[in-house]
Coordinates of N, CA and C in Angstrom, one line a residue:
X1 N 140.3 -29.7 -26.8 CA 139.1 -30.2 -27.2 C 138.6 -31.0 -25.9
X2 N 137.1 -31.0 -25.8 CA 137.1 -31.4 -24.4 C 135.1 -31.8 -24.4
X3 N 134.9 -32.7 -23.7 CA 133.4 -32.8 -24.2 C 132.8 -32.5 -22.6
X4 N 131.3 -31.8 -23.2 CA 130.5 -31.1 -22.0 C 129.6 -32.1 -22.2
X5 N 129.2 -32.8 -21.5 CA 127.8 -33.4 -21.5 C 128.1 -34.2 -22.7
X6 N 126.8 -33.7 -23.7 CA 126.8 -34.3 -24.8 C 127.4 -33.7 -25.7
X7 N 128.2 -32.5 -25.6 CA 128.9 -31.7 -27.1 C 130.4 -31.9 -26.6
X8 N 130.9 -31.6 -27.8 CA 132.3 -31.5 -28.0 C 132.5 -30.3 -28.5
X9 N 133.3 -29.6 -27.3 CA 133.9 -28.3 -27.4 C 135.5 -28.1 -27.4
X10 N 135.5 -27.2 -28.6 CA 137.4 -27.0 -28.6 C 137.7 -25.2 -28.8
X11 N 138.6 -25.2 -27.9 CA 138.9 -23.8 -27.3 C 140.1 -23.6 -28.0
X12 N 140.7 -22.5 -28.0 CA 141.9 -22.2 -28.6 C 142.8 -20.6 -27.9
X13 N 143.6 -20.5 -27.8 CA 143.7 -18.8 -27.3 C 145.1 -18.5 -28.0
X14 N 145.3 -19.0 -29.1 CA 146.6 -19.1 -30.4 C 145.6 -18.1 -31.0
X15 N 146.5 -16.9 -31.7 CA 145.7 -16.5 -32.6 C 145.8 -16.7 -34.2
X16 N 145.5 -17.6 -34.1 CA 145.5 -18.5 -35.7 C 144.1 -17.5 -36.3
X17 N 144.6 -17.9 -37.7 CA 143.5 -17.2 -38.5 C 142.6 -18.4 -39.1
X18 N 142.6 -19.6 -39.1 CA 142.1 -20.3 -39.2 C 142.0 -21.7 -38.7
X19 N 141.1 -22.4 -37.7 CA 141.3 -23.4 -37.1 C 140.2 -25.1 -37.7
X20 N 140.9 -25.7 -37.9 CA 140.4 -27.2 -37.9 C 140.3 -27.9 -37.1
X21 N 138.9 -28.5 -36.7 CA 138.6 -29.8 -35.9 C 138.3 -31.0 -36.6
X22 N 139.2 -32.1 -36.5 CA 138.9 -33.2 -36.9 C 138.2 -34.1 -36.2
X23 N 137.0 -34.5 -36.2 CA 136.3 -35.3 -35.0 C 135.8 -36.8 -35.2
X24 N 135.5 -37.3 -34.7 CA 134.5 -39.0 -34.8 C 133.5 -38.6 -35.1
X25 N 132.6 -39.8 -35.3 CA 131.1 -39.0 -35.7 C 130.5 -38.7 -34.4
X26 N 129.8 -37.7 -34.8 CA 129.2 -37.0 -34.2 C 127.7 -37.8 -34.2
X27 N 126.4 -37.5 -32.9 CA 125.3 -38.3 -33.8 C 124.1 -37.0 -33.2
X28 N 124.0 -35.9 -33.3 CA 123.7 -35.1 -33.2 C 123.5 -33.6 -34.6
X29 N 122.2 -33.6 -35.3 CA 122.2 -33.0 -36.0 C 121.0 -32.0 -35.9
X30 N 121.4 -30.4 -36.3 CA 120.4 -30.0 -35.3 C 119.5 -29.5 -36.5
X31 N 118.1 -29.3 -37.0 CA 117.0 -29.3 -37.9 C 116.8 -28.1 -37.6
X32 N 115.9 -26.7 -38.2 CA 114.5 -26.8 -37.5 C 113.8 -27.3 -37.7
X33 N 112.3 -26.8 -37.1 CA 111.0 -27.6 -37.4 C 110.6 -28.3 -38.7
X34 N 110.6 -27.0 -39.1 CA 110.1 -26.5 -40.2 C 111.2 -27.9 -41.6
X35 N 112.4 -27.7 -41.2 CA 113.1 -28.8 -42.4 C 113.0 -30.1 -41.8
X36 N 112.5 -30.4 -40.3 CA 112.1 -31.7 -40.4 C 111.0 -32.0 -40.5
X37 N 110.3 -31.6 -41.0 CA 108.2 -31.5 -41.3 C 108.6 -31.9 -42.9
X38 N 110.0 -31.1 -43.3 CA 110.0 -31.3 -45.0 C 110.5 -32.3 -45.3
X39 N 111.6 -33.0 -44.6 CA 112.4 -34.4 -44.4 C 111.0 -35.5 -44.5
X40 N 110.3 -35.6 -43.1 CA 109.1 -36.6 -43.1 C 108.0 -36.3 -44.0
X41 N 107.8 -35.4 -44.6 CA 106.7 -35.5 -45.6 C 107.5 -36.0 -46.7
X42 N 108.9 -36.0 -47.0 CA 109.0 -36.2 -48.6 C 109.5 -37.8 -48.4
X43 N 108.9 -38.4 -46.6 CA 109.9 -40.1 -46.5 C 108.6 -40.5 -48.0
X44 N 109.7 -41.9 -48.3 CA 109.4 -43.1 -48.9 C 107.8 -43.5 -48.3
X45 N 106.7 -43.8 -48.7 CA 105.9 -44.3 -47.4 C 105.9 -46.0 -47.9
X46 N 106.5 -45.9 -49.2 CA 106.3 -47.8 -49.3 C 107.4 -48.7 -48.0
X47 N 107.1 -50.3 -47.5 CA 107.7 -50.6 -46.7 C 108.8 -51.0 -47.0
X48 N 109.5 -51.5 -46.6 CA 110.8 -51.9 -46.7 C 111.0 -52.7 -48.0
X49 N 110.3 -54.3 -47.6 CA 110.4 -55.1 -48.2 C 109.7 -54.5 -49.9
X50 N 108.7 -53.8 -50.2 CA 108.8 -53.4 -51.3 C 109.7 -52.2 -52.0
X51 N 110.5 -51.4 -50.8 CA 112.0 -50.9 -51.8 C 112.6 -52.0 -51.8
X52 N 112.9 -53.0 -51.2 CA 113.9 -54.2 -51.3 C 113.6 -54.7 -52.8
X53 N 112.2 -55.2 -53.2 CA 112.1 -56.0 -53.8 C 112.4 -55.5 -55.6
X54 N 111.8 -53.6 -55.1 CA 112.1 -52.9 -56.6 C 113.5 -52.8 -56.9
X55 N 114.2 -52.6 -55.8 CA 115.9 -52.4 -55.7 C 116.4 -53.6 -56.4
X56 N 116.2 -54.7 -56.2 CA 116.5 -55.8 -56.2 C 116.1 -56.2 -58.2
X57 N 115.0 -56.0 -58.0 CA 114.4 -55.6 -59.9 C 115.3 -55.4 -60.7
X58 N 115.7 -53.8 -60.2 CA 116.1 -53.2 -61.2 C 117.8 -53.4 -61.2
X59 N 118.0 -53.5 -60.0 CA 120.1 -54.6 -60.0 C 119.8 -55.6 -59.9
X60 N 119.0 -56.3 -60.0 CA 119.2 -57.9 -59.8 C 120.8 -58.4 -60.6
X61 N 120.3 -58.0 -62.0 CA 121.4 -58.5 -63.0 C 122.9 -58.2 -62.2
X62 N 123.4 -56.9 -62.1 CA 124.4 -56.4 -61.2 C 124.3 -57.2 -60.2
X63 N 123.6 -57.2 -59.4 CA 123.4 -58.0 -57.8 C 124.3 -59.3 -58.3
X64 N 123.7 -60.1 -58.9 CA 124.0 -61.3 -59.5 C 125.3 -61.1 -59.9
X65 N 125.9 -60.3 -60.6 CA 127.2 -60.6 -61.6 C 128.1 -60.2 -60.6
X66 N 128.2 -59.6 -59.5 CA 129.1 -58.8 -58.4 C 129.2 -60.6 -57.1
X67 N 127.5 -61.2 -57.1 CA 127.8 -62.2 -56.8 C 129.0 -63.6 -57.4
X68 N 128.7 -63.7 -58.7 CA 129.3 -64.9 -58.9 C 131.2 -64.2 -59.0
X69 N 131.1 -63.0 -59.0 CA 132.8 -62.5 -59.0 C 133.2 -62.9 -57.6
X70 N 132.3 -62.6 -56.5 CA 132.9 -63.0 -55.6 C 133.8 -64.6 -55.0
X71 N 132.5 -64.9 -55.6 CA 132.4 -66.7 -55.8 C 133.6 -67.1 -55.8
X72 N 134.3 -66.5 -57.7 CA 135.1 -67.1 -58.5 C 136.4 -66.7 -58.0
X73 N 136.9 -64.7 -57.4 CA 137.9 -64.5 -56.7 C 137.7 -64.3 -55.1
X74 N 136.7 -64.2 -54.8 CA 137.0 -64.1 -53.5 C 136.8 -62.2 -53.3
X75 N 137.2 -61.5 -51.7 CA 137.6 -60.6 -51.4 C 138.8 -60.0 -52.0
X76 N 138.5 -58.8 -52.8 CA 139.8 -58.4 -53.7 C 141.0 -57.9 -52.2
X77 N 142.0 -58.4 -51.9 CA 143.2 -57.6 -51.1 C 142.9 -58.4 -49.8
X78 N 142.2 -59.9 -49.4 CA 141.7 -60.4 -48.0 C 143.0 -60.9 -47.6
X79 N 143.9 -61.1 -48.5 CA 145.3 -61.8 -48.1 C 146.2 -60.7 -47.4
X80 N 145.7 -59.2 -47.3 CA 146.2 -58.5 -46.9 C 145.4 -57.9 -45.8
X81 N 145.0 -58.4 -45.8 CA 143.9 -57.6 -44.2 C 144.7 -58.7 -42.7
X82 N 144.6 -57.9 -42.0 CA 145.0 -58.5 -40.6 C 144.1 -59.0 -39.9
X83 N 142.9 -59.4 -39.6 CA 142.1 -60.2 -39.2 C 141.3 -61.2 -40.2

């Protein structure tokens, strides 16, 4: 495995019948036109703060009850984390 520029290329000359690459993320995803014309027409056009505020609406209740659990135990397993 070996990276050119900006891609990551993995070569092989085993003749396997079937090969796996496990990789990091990648941040390169390739569209055509045509599905990113369909992506941006179907964006959200409201701003932020108004998905925030309807998000927020409709979990509030949740939002809230996930808060005060935290409150009362803390991070479930923090006694077990290394930093």
């Amino acid at each position: 495995v070996e990276r050119i520029g900006d891609n990551v290329v993995a070569r092989t000359n085993a003749n396997f019948a079937h090969r796996v690459i496990v990789a990091g993320h990648l941040d390169t995803v390739i569209l055509s036109v045509e599905h990113y014309h369909a992506l941006t027409a179907n964006q959200d056009k409201r701003s932020r703060a108004a998905r925030r505020k309807e998000f927020e609406a409709e979990f509030g209740e949740w939002i809230s009850a996930q808060n005060d659990r935290f409150e009362a135990h803390g991070i479930p397993g923090a006694d077990l984390r290394p930093w």
